[in-house]
Short mmCIF file of C-alpha atoms in Angstrom, two decimals:
data_model
loop_
_atom_site.label_atom_id
_atom_site.label_comp_id
_atom_site.label_asym_id
_atom_site.label_seq_id
_atom_site.Cartn_x
_atom_site.Cartn_y
_atom_site.Cartn_z
CA UNK A 1 13.15 -15.52 15.10
CA UNK A 2 15.02 -13.69 17.86
CA UNK A 3 18.22 -15.37 16.70
CA UNK A 4 17.68 -14.09 13.16
CA UNK A 5 16.99 -10.60 14.46
CA UNK A 6 20.25 -10.61 16.41
CA UNK A 7 22.03 -11.82 13.30
CA UNK A 8 20.50 -9.01 11.25
CA UNK A 9 21.52 -6.41 13.82
CA UNK A 10 25.08 -7.77 13.79
CA UNK A 11 25.20 -7.54 9.97
CA UNK A 12 23.92 -3.96 9.97
CA UNK A 13 26.43 -3.05 12.65
CA UNK A 14 29.25 -4.57 10.60
CA UNK A 15 28.08 -2.68 7.49
CA UNK A 16 28.03 0.58 9.42
CA UNK A 17 31.48 -0.04 10.83
CA UNK A 18 32.79 -0.75 7.32
CA UNK A 19 31.20 2.49 6.04
CA UNK A 20 32.78 4.43 8.89
CA UNK A 21 36.18 3.45 7.56
CA UNK A 22 35.42 5.87 4.71
CA UNK A 23 33.49 8.39 6.76
CA UNK A 24 33.76 11.32 4.35
CA UNK A 25 32.61 9.29 1.35
CA UNK A 26 29.71 7.91 3.44
CA UNK A 27 28.57 11.33 4.61
CA UNK A 28 28.98 12.81 1.12
CA UNK A 29 26.64 10.12 -0.22
CA UNK A 30 24.07 10.62 2.52
CA UNK A 31 24.04 14.43 2.40
CA UNK A 32 24.36 14.42 -1.40
CA UNK A 33 21.25 12.24 -1.69
CA UNK A 34 19.23 14.50 0.61
CA UNK A 35 20.17 17.51 -1.58
CA UNK A 36 19.55 15.46 -4.72
CA UNK A 37 16.02 14.56 -3.61
CA UNK A 38 15.36 18.12 -2.51
CA UNK A 39 16.39 19.42 -5.93
CA UNK A 40 14.22 16.82 -7.64
CA UNK A 41 11.25 17.81 -5.51
CA UNK A 42 11.60 21.39 -6.74
CA UNK A 43 9.95 20.03 -9.89
CA UNK A 44 6.75 19.52 -7.93
CA UNK A 45 7.09 22.92 -6.25
CA UNK A 46 7.25 24.53 -9.70
CA UNK A 47 4.47 22.30 -10.99
CA UNK A 48 2.04 23.14 -8.20
CA UNK A 49 3.03 26.78 -8.32
CA UNK A 50 1.50 26.74 -11.79
CA UNK A 51 -1.30 24.17 -11.52
CA UNK A 52 -2.31 23.96 -7.82
CA UNK A 53 -3.94 20.48 -8.01
CA UNK A 54 -3.78 17.36 -10.12
CA UNK A 55 -5.57 14.05 -9.56
CA UNK A 56 -6.68 15.36 -6.14
CA UNK A 57 -3.10 16.02 -5.09
CA UNK A 58 -1.66 19.33 -3.89
CA UNK A 59 1.94 20.16 -3.00
CA UNK A 60 1.70 18.84 0.59
CA UNK A 61 0.15 15.56 -0.61
CA UNK A 62 2.92 15.15 -3.12
CA UNK A 63 5.58 15.90 -0.49
CA UNK A 64 4.11 13.16 1.69
CA UNK A 65 3.87 10.68 -1.19
CA UNK A 66 7.44 11.41 -2.28
CA UNK A 67 8.65 11.24 1.32
CA UNK A 68 7.03 7.87 2.04
CA UNK A 69 8.33 6.38 -1.23
CA UNK A 70 11.85 7.78 -0.66
CA UNK A 71 11.92 6.47 2.90
CA UNK A 72 10.74 2.98 1.88
CA UNK A 73 13.25 2.78 -0.96
CA UNK A 74 16.05 4.24 1.18
CA UNK A 75 15.52 1.82 4.06
CA UNK A 76 15.24 -1.04 1.58
CA UNK A 77 18.59 -0.38 -0.06
CA UNK A 78 20.34 0.62 3.17
CA UNK A 79 19.22 -2.36 5.26
CA UNK A 80 18.96 -4.94 2.45
CA UNK A 81 21.38 -3.49 -0.10
CA UNK A 82 21.80 -6.66 -2.13
CA UNK A 83 18.08 -6.75 -2.96
CA UNK A 84 18.89 -4.72 -6.07
CA UNK A 85 21.96 -6.72 -7.07
CA UNK A 86 20.76 -10.22 -6.30
CA UNK A 87 20.52 -11.12 -10.01
CA UNK A 88 24.21 -10.37 -10.45
CA UNK A 89 25.11 -12.44 -7.37
CA UNK A 90 23.06 -15.39 -8.62
CA UNK A 91 24.25 -15.06 -12.22
CA UNK A 92 27.89 -14.99 -11.23
CA UNK A 93 27.55 -17.92 -8.86
CA UNK A 94 28.42 -15.84 -5.84
CA UNK A 95 25.68 -17.29 -3.64
CA UNK A 96 28.14 -20.04 -2.70
CA UNK A 97 29.56 -17.96 0.11
CA UNK A 98 26.15 -17.53 1.76
CA UNK A 99 25.03 -21.08 1.14
CA UNK A 100 28.10 -22.46 2.87
CA UNK A 101 27.23 -20.72 6.14
CA UNK A 102 24.69 -21.89 8.74
CA UNK A 103 22.40 -18.86 8.39
CA UNK A 104 19.32 -18.19 6.22
CA UNK A 105 20.91 -17.62 2.81
CA UNK A 106 18.42 -15.03 1.54
CA UNK A 107 18.48 -12.89 4.68
CA UNK A 108 22.26 -13.10 4.87
CA UNK A 109 22.72 -12.17 1.21
CA UNK A 110 20.30 -9.25 1.30
CA UNK A 111 21.64 -7.64 4.47
CA UNK A 112 25.32 -8.12 3.64
CA UNK A 113 25.50 -4.79 1.84
CA UNK A 114 24.30 -1.33 2.78
CA UNK A 115 23.93 1.33 0.10
CA UNK A 116 25.00 4.54 1.85
CA UNK A 117 22.89 6.85 -0.30
CA UNK A 118 19.82 4.90 0.91
CA UNK A 119 20.26 6.53 4.29
CA UNK A 120 20.07 9.88 2.49
CA UNK A 121 16.80 8.82 0.83
CA UNK A 122 15.39 7.66 4.17
CA UNK A 123 16.48 10.91 5.86
CA UNK A 124 14.89 12.95 3.10
CA UNK A 125 11.66 10.98 3.51
CA UNK A 126 11.63 11.68 7.23
CA UNK A 127 12.33 15.40 6.69
CA UNK A 128 9.53 15.50 4.15
CA UNK A 129 7.11 13.88 6.61
CA UNK A 130 8.19 16.26 9.39
CA UNK A 131 7.62 19.20 7.05
CA UNK A 132 4.07 18.34 5.98
CA UNK A 133 2.78 16.10 8.77
CA UNK A 134 0.38 15.03 10.08
CA UNK A 135 2.12 16.21 13.25
CA UNK A 136 0.37 13.91 15.72
CA UNK A 137 1.58 10.84 17.63
CA UNK A 138 -0.78 8.57 15.69
CA UNK A 139 0.37 10.23 12.44
CA UNK A 140 3.94 9.29 13.31
CA UNK A 141 2.90 5.70 14.10
CA UNK A 142 1.07 5.50 10.75
CA UNK A 143 4.19 6.84 9.00
CA UNK A 144 6.34 4.13 10.62
CA UNK A 145 3.84 1.39 9.71
CA UNK A 146 3.44 2.71 6.15
CA UNK A 147 7.20 2.93 5.56
CA UNK A 148 7.77 -0.54 7.06
CA UNK A 149 5.15 -2.03 4.72
CA UNK A 150 6.48 -0.03 1.74
CA UNK A 151 10.00 -1.28 2.47
CA UNK A 152 8.76 -4.88 2.69
CA UNK A 153 6.94 -4.54 -0.66
CA UNK A 154 10.04 -3.02 -2.26
CA UNK A 155 12.43 -5.68 -0.96
CA UNK A 156 10.00 -8.51 -1.76
CA UNK A 157 9.45 -7.25 -5.30
CA UNK A 158 13.16 -6.80 -5.94
CA UNK A 159 13.91 -10.34 -4.70
CA UNK A 160 11.19 -11.71 -6.97
CA UNK A 161 12.47 -9.92 -10.07
CA UNK A 162 16.13 -10.63 -9.33
CA UNK A 163 15.34 -14.32 -8.70
CA UNK A 164 14.53 -14.61 -12.39
CA UNK A 165 18.30 -15.07 -12.70
CA UNK A 166 17.83 -18.65 -11.42
CA UNK A 167 15.80 -19.44 -14.55
CA UNK A 168 17.08 -17.11 -17.28
CA UNK A 169 20.66 -16.48 -16.19
CA UNK A 170 21.31 -12.84 -17.04
CA UNK A 171 18.54 -10.87 -15.32
CA UNK A 172 20.53 -7.77 -14.44
CA UNK A 173 19.03 -5.64 -17.21
CA UNK A 174 15.46 -6.72 -16.41
CA UNK A 175 15.93 -6.08 -12.70
CA UNK A 176 17.39 -2.61 -13.21
CA UNK A 177 14.50 -1.72 -15.54
CA UNK A 178 12.02 -3.08 -12.99
CA UNK A 179 13.67 -1.06 -10.23
CA UNK A 180 13.45 2.11 -12.26
CA UNK A 181 9.83 1.44 -13.19
CA UNK A 182 8.89 0.77 -9.58
CA UNK A 183 10.52 3.97 -8.31
CA UNK A 184 9.13 6.09 -11.17
CA UNK A 185 5.55 4.92 -10.71
CA UNK A 186 5.76 4.97 -6.90
CA UNK A 187 6.54 8.70 -6.89
CA UNK A 188 3.45 9.66 -8.92
CA UNK A 189 -0.18 9.55 -7.68
CA UNK A 190 -1.85 6.32 -8.75
CA UNK A 191 -4.95 8.37 -9.65
CA UNK A 192 -3.14 9.55 -12.79
CA UNK A 193 -3.56 6.11 -14.29
CA UNK A 194 -6.68 4.14 -15.07
CA UNK A 195 -7.88 0.70 -16.10
CA UNK A 196 -5.24 -1.93 -16.67
CA UNK A 197 -2.36 0.40 -15.76
CA UNK A 198 -3.89 0.96 -12.31
CA UNK A 199 -4.42 -2.76 -11.77
CA UNK A 200 -0.78 -3.42 -12.72
CA UNK A 201 0.42 -0.84 -10.20
CA UNK A 202 -1.23 -2.82 -7.41
CA UNK A 203 -0.08 -6.25 -8.54
CA UNK A 204 2.63 -6.96 -11.14
CA UNK A 205 4.43 -3.67 -10.49
CA UNK A 206 3.34 -2.82 -6.92
CA UNK A 207 4.33 0.88 -7.07
CA UNK A 208 0.99 1.95 -5.57
CA UNK A 209 1.79 -0.11 -2.44
CA UNK A 210 5.04 1.81 -2.03
CA UNK A 211 3.75 5.31 -2.76
CA UNK A 212 0.09 6.29 -3.06
CA UNK A 213 -1.47 3.76 -0.67
CA UNK A 214 0.98 4.23 2.23
CA UNK A 215 0.82 8.02 1.74
CA UNK A 216 -2.99 7.93 1.92
CA UNK A 217 -2.74 5.81 5.08
CA UNK A 218 -0.34 8.31 6.70
CA UNK A 219 -2.66 11.20 5.82
CA UNK A 220 -5.64 9.57 7.56
CA UNK A 221 -6.26 6.14 9.02
CA UNK A 222 -8.32 3.78 6.89
CA UNK A 223 -8.87 0.02 7.29
CA UNK A 224 -8.86 -0.64 3.52
CA UNK A 225 -5.43 1.02 3.16
CA UNK A 226 -4.06 -0.82 6.19
CA UNK A 227 -5.37 -4.13 4.89
CA UNK A 228 -3.88 -3.48 1.44
CA UNK A 229 -0.51 -2.54 2.93
CA UNK A 230 -0.38 -5.52 5.27
CA UNK A 231 -1.49 -7.94 2.55
CA UNK A 232 0.99 -6.42 0.07
CA UNK A 233 3.91 -6.57 2.50
CA UNK A 234 3.18 -10.13 3.67
CA UNK A 235 2.30 -11.31 0.16
CA UNK A 236 5.38 -9.95 -1.59
CA UNK A 237 7.77 -11.03 1.17
CA UNK A 238 6.23 -14.51 1.39
CA UNK A 239 6.27 -14.94 -2.38
CA UNK A 240 9.85 -13.69 -2.54
CA UNK A 241 11.05 -16.27 -0.01
CA UNK A 242 9.13 -19.03 -1.80
CA UNK A 243 10.44 -18.15 -5.26
CA UNK A 244 13.99 -17.74 -3.98
CA UNK A 245 13.86 -21.17 -2.31
CA UNK A 246 12.49 -22.69 -5.52
CA UNK A 247 15.18 -20.97 -7.51
CA UNK A 248 17.91 -22.28 -5.24
CA UNK A 249 17.13 -25.80 -6.48
CA UNK A 250 18.23 -24.65 -9.93
CA UNK A 251 21.26 -22.73 -8.72
CA UNK A 252 24.57 -23.64 -10.28
CA UNK A 253 27.66 -22.94 -8.24
CA UNK A 254 30.29 -20.65 -9.65
CA UNK A 255 32.93 -22.28 -7.45
CA UNK A 256 33.13 -18.86 -5.88
CA UNK A 257 33.68 -19.84 -2.28
CA UNK A 258 35.93 -17.13 -0.99
CA UNK A 259 36.63 -15.77 2.43
CA UNK A 260 35.23 -12.34 3.18
CA UNK A 261 36.64 -10.00 5.73
CA UNK B 1 47.12 17.17 -41.33
CA UNK B 2 43.96 18.07 -39.42
CA UNK B 3 42.13 15.36 -41.34
CA UNK B 4 44.67 12.76 -40.18
CA UNK B 5 44.38 13.98 -36.61
CA UNK B 6 40.62 13.76 -36.71
CA UNK B 7 40.74 10.32 -38.32
CA UNK B 8 41.98 8.67 -35.12
CA UNK B 9 39.06 10.11 -33.16
CA UNK B 10 36.78 8.95 -35.95
CA UNK B 11 38.21 5.47 -35.46
CA UNK B 12 37.53 5.64 -31.69
CA UNK B 13 33.95 6.75 -32.43
CA UNK B 14 33.42 3.95 -34.96
CA UNK B 15 34.86 1.31 -32.66
CA UNK B 16 32.58 2.37 -29.83
CA UNK B 17 29.61 2.51 -32.17
CA UNK B 18 30.33 -1.04 -33.35
CA UNK B 19 30.73 -2.16 -29.77
CA UNK B 20 27.30 -0.73 -28.86
CA UNK B 21 25.74 -2.19 -32.02
CA UNK B 22 26.98 -5.66 -31.05
CA UNK B 23 24.23 -5.82 -28.40
CA UNK B 24 21.02 -4.66 -30.10
CA UNK B 25 18.81 -6.47 -27.56
CA UNK B 26 20.53 -4.63 -24.74
CA UNK B 27 19.90 -1.33 -26.54
CA UNK B 28 16.27 -2.23 -27.08
CA UNK B 29 15.87 -3.20 -23.41
CA UNK B 30 17.35 0.13 -22.33
CA UNK B 31 14.80 1.89 -24.52
CA UNK B 32 12.03 0.52 -22.31
CA UNK B 33 12.82 3.35 -19.89
CA UNK B 34 11.63 6.02 -22.28
CA UNK B 35 8.40 4.10 -22.93
CA UNK B 36 7.78 4.01 -19.21
CA UNK B 37 8.49 7.71 -18.71
CA UNK B 38 6.22 8.69 -21.56
CA UNK B 39 3.35 6.62 -20.12
CA UNK B 40 3.82 8.39 -16.76
CA UNK B 41 4.07 11.83 -18.39
CA UNK B 42 0.98 11.12 -20.46
CA UNK B 43 -0.97 10.32 -17.27
CA UNK B 44 0.32 13.44 -15.53
CA UNK B 45 -0.19 15.93 -18.34
CA UNK B 46 -3.51 14.51 -19.49
CA UNK B 47 -4.82 15.00 -15.93
CA UNK B 48 -3.26 18.46 -15.76
CA UNK B 49 -4.78 19.67 -19.04
CA UNK B 50 -8.13 18.18 -17.99
CA UNK B 51 -7.96 19.90 -14.58
CA UNK B 52 -7.20 23.22 -16.29
CA UNK B 53 -9.98 22.67 -18.80
CA UNK B 54 -7.61 24.01 -21.42
CA UNK B 55 -6.45 22.73 -24.80
CA UNK B 56 -3.31 24.83 -24.64
CA UNK B 57 -1.09 25.97 -21.76
CA UNK B 58 1.58 28.61 -22.42
CA UNK B 59 1.22 27.93 -26.13
CA UNK B 60 1.68 24.17 -25.83
CA UNK B 61 -1.08 21.61 -26.43
CA UNK B 62 -1.07 18.17 -24.80
CA UNK B 63 0.38 16.77 -28.03
CA UNK B 64 3.14 19.42 -28.12
CA UNK B 65 3.97 18.79 -24.46
CA UNK B 66 4.28 15.05 -24.94
CA UNK B 67 6.46 15.36 -28.06
CA UNK B 68 8.57 17.98 -26.30
CA UNK B 69 9.08 15.65 -23.32
CA UNK B 70 9.85 12.73 -25.65
CA UNK B 71 12.71 14.62 -27.28
CA UNK B 72 13.98 15.94 -23.94
CA UNK B 73 13.97 12.38 -22.52
CA UNK B 74 15.72 11.04 -25.64
CA UNK B 75 18.54 13.55 -25.12
CA UNK B 76 18.91 12.82 -21.40
CA UNK B 77 18.58 9.03 -21.56
CA UNK B 78 21.24 8.86 -24.28
CA UNK B 79 23.90 10.73 -22.33
CA UNK B 80 26.97 8.70 -21.40
CA UNK B 81 28.01 8.56 -17.74
CA UNK B 82 31.34 10.14 -18.57
CA UNK B 83 32.06 11.73 -15.19
CA UNK B 84 31.80 8.26 -13.62
CA UNK B 85 34.03 6.76 -16.31
CA UNK B 86 36.81 9.27 -15.68
CA UNK B 87 36.48 8.89 -11.90
CA UNK B 88 36.72 5.09 -12.22
CA UNK B 89 39.80 5.44 -14.44
CA UNK B 90 41.44 7.71 -11.85
CA UNK B 91 40.57 5.35 -8.99
CA UNK B 92 41.85 2.16 -10.60
CA UNK B 93 44.85 3.84 -12.22
CA UNK B 94 43.88 2.87 -15.77
CA UNK B 95 43.91 6.54 -16.72
CA UNK B 96 47.69 6.24 -16.91
CA UNK B 97 47.28 4.16 -20.08
CA UNK B 98 45.12 6.84 -21.68
CA UNK B 99 47.23 9.85 -20.76
CA UNK B 100 50.43 8.59 -22.36
CA UNK B 101 48.88 7.78 -25.74
CA UNK B 102 49.41 10.03 -28.80
CA UNK B 103 45.96 11.61 -28.65
CA UNK B 104 44.14 14.24 -26.66
CA UNK B 105 42.55 12.65 -23.61
CA UNK B 106 39.53 14.95 -23.85
CA UNK B 107 38.94 14.41 -27.57
CA UNK B 108 39.32 10.67 -27.01
CA UNK B 109 36.63 10.85 -24.30
CA UNK B 110 34.40 12.91 -26.60
CA UNK B 111 34.71 10.43 -29.51
CA UNK B 112 34.21 7.46 -27.18
CA UNK B 113 31.15 8.99 -25.51
CA UNK B 114 29.61 10.05 -28.81
CA UNK B 115 29.92 6.50 -30.09
CA UNK B 116 28.15 5.38 -26.94
CA UNK B 117 25.34 7.96 -27.27
CA UNK B 118 24.57 7.81 -30.98
CA UNK B 119 22.84 4.42 -31.14
CA UNK B 120 21.16 4.91 -27.80
CA UNK B 121 19.72 8.17 -29.10
CA UNK B 122 18.39 6.39 -32.19
CA UNK B 123 16.77 3.57 -30.19
CA UNK B 124 15.33 5.94 -27.56
CA UNK B 125 13.99 8.27 -30.23
CA UNK B 126 12.31 5.41 -32.09
CA UNK B 127 10.81 3.79 -28.97
CA UNK B 128 9.75 7.10 -27.40
CA UNK B 129 8.40 8.41 -30.71
CA UNK B 130 6.37 5.25 -31.29
CA UNK B 131 4.69 5.34 -27.89
CA UNK B 132 3.95 9.10 -28.04
CA UNK B 133 2.56 8.72 -31.56
CA UNK B 134 0.22 6.01 -30.24
CA UNK B 135 -0.82 8.14 -27.26
CA UNK B 136 -1.33 11.59 -28.82
CA UNK B 137 -0.83 11.30 -32.56
CA UNK B 138 1.94 12.39 -34.94
CA UNK B 139 4.47 15.12 -34.09
CA UNK B 140 3.27 18.69 -34.70
CA UNK B 141 5.94 19.50 -37.33
CA UNK B 142 8.50 17.28 -38.97
CA UNK B 143 10.27 19.68 -41.37
CA UNK B 144 12.46 21.07 -38.59
CA UNK B 145 14.04 17.68 -37.87
CA UNK B 146 17.40 18.47 -39.58
CA UNK B 147 17.64 21.69 -37.53
CA UNK B 148 16.75 19.76 -34.38
CA UNK B 149 19.48 17.21 -35.08
CA UNK B 150 22.07 20.00 -35.32
CA UNK B 151 20.76 21.56 -32.09
CA UNK B 152 20.85 18.14 -30.40
CA UNK B 153 24.48 17.63 -31.46
CA UNK B 154 25.49 21.03 -30.08
CA UNK B 155 23.46 20.38 -26.92
CA UNK B 156 25.31 17.09 -26.55
CA UNK B 157 28.61 19.00 -26.70
CA UNK B 158 27.48 21.38 -23.93
CA UNK B 159 26.55 18.43 -21.74
CA UNK B 160 29.85 16.76 -22.60
CA UNK B 161 31.78 19.85 -21.43
CA UNK B 162 29.95 19.97 -18.08
CA UNK B 163 30.27 16.20 -17.61
CA UNK B 164 34.00 16.47 -18.42
CA UNK B 165 34.38 19.22 -15.83
CA UNK B 166 32.68 16.98 -13.27
CA UNK B 167 34.81 14.03 -14.32
CA UNK B 168 37.98 16.08 -14.03
CA UNK B 169 37.14 16.90 -10.40
CA UNK B 170 37.99 13.22 -9.84
CA UNK B 171 41.63 14.25 -10.34
CA UNK B 172 41.28 16.07 -7.02
CA UNK B 173 38.48 14.27 -5.15
CA UNK B 174 38.30 10.77 -6.76
CA UNK B 175 34.57 10.54 -5.94
CA UNK B 176 32.20 12.48 -8.20
CA UNK B 177 28.87 10.73 -7.62
CA UNK B 178 27.31 13.43 -5.44
CA UNK B 179 28.37 16.20 -7.86
CA UNK B 180 26.88 14.22 -10.71
CA UNK B 181 23.56 13.76 -8.88
CA UNK B 182 23.28 17.48 -8.31
CA UNK B 183 24.23 18.34 -11.91
CA UNK B 184 21.65 15.85 -13.17
CA UNK B 185 18.93 17.40 -11.08
CA UNK B 186 19.83 20.90 -12.28
CA UNK B 187 19.71 19.55 -15.82
CA UNK B 188 16.32 17.93 -15.18
CA UNK B 189 14.82 21.07 -13.66
CA UNK B 190 16.45 24.06 -15.32
CA UNK B 191 16.97 22.15 -18.57
CA UNK B 192 13.22 21.56 -18.80
CA UNK B 193 13.31 17.76 -18.78
CA UNK B 194 10.48 17.24 -16.29
CA UNK B 195 8.43 20.31 -17.13
CA UNK B 196 8.73 22.63 -20.15
CA UNK B 197 10.33 25.93 -19.14
CA UNK B 198 7.30 27.72 -20.66
CA UNK B 199 5.30 26.60 -17.60
CA UNK B 200 7.73 28.30 -15.18
CA UNK B 201 7.08 31.74 -13.66
CA UNK B 202 8.26 34.51 -16.02
CA UNK B 203 11.36 35.47 -13.99
CA UNK B 204 12.54 31.87 -13.66
CA UNK B 205 12.00 31.24 -17.37
CA UNK B 206 14.32 34.14 -18.17
CA UNK B 207 17.03 32.83 -15.81
CA UNK B 208 16.70 29.19 -16.91
CA UNK B 209 16.74 29.97 -20.63
CA UNK B 210 20.06 31.78 -20.25
CA UNK B 211 21.77 28.76 -18.65
CA UNK B 212 23.59 25.92 -20.43
CA UNK B 213 21.12 23.31 -19.15
CA UNK B 214 18.35 24.82 -21.28
CA UNK B 215 20.66 25.12 -24.28
CA UNK B 216 21.31 21.37 -24.00
CA UNK B 217 17.72 20.15 -23.54
CA UNK B 218 14.95 22.73 -23.69
CA UNK B 219 16.27 24.46 -26.82
CA UNK B 220 16.33 21.38 -29.11
CA UNK B 221 13.09 19.95 -27.66
CA UNK B 222 11.18 23.23 -28.06
CA UNK B 223 12.54 23.61 -31.58
CA UNK B 224 11.17 20.16 -32.37
CA UNK B 225 7.57 21.13 -31.53
CA UNK B 226 7.67 24.64 -33.02
CA UNK B 227 10.50 24.82 -35.56
CA UNK B 228 11.48 28.13 -37.12
CA UNK B 229 14.66 29.46 -38.69
CA UNK B 230 14.78 32.43 -36.31
CA UNK B 231 14.42 30.20 -33.22
CA UNK B 232 17.14 27.93 -34.61
CA UNK B 233 19.50 30.85 -35.26
CA UNK B 234 18.94 32.22 -31.72
CA UNK B 235 19.54 28.80 -30.18
CA UNK B 236 22.63 28.23 -32.30
CA UNK B 237 24.20 31.48 -31.06
CA UNK B 238 23.54 30.55 -27.41
CA UNK B 239 24.84 27.00 -27.86
CA UNK B 240 28.04 28.06 -29.64
CA UNK B 241 28.66 30.67 -26.92
CA UNK B 242 28.32 28.05 -24.18
CA UNK B 243 30.48 25.52 -26.02
CA UNK B 244 33.30 28.08 -26.37
CA UNK B 245 33.07 29.17 -22.72
CA UNK B 246 32.76 25.70 -21.26
CA UNK B 247 35.36 24.27 -23.65
CA UNK B 248 37.88 26.79 -22.37
CA UNK B 249 37.05 25.89 -18.79
CA UNK B 250 37.47 22.17 -19.52
CA UNK B 251 40.89 22.77 -21.11
CA UNK B 252 42.01 24.78 -18.07
CA UNK B 253 40.65 22.21 -15.63
CA UNK B 254 42.40 19.43 -17.54
CA UNK B 255 45.74 21.23 -17.38
CA UNK B 256 45.34 21.81 -13.64
CA UNK B 257 44.08 18.28 -13.07
CA UNK B 258 46.90 16.44 -14.83
CA UNK B 259 49.41 18.48 -12.83
CA UNK B 260 47.67 17.41 -9.64
CA UNK B 261 46.89 13.77 -10.53
CA UNK B 262 48.25 10.94 -8.44
CA UNK B 263 47.76 7.43 -9.82
CA UNK B 264 46.56 4.79 -7.37
CA UNK B 265 47.18 1.54 -9.13
CA UNK B 266 47.27 0.27 -12.69
#
């Protein structure tokens, strides 16, 4: 476990060093994404200026929900950048490189790329949390726990969807649609939906576990929320590893063993 | 003479249209996005109308709002990512092969992008229309559709001009992603994609309605839910004004950009 952690840290360090080679482009992406999210959030400012409350949410609640979701997504794509492009890697037979090395293939593949704009999303999420609170030490701890669980759900879900490529080949379109659906639903209060839609948002499309539930947990501690988050994070990550391992048995090499610098 | 000149752009448009039509399943899969957005918007606006206890807000009913948002989403989801295309062509040097051909680079881009958008617009409109019809019933008025199509075409040209301006900045900066994000968000907000401009405070409505973003999205979408000849004529005047102004800017930017361009590869 400690060995894997050291390996992860080394990968993230290498990614950062690579990004620093193009410092201006990196910073433009990070700062650009913070501004981008801020501009998007103006929608909610205008909305609540007119309507005050919807589904029990006010502007501060929405800022927290948006912040938690942005932070979870941002950390997911910054630390495990290939989670969103795994289908392409599998489909094109590019897993060969990772399989040939004596490290866990899934972990290595996921953490081999960092999406710079993800750091902008994560920064925006943190700014959003700092703006609306709760400004207490335990509030900060809950934020960290909620974001960690949200990130785990996001990465786990993306691995699951992208792993479809082992069975159907071209899964790029499905995975990009799933990503968009997850992000869209995660940034709206789950209370807006009812019946089957709500059930889906906790299970098949776990957007509620990336947005509404962690935001509610940050707002005030609750055992049910914590249990849901922990179960969601462990469940999706565990299932992702299992499905990926199963899928590997069906993997067909693309003879794409190349050296990477 | 003009007919012959236009024919080559017609050929570019047709080729791109055929290329897009070769993958109908891909087009259908892309249309899932609009279905998703409309489900989310339905949840949001149904709750909002219920919370207000009102059947109409700023002159729009829930049905009007949903059909308005459907058309606005259709326009936005069918836009080509032209700024990125130009930036990629500058980065990999392939732009050199486009600049030395016997056609206008900008008109080529316009014909190419229109070919890309046309089918996507059709698929998005059909998928979005079907789901909104199921959720809130038929559109409030259908007779204005021909006027809306004209307004959508002119709105597309406004968006094309701004996207071309962004793309041409690649001649200087090579990377346009951050500019594109910010333009998109301005389009979403001040164009009325996420919330009809009628729900804005009075002062902001006045500002937003005078900008090109609203002429590209809000104008056609609002015309769709409450069509009238006078509204169409007013919108037409605004759209033509913006197309002339922005078109001039694009031509100037192109002249400056080509003088400044340095090719990286090819």
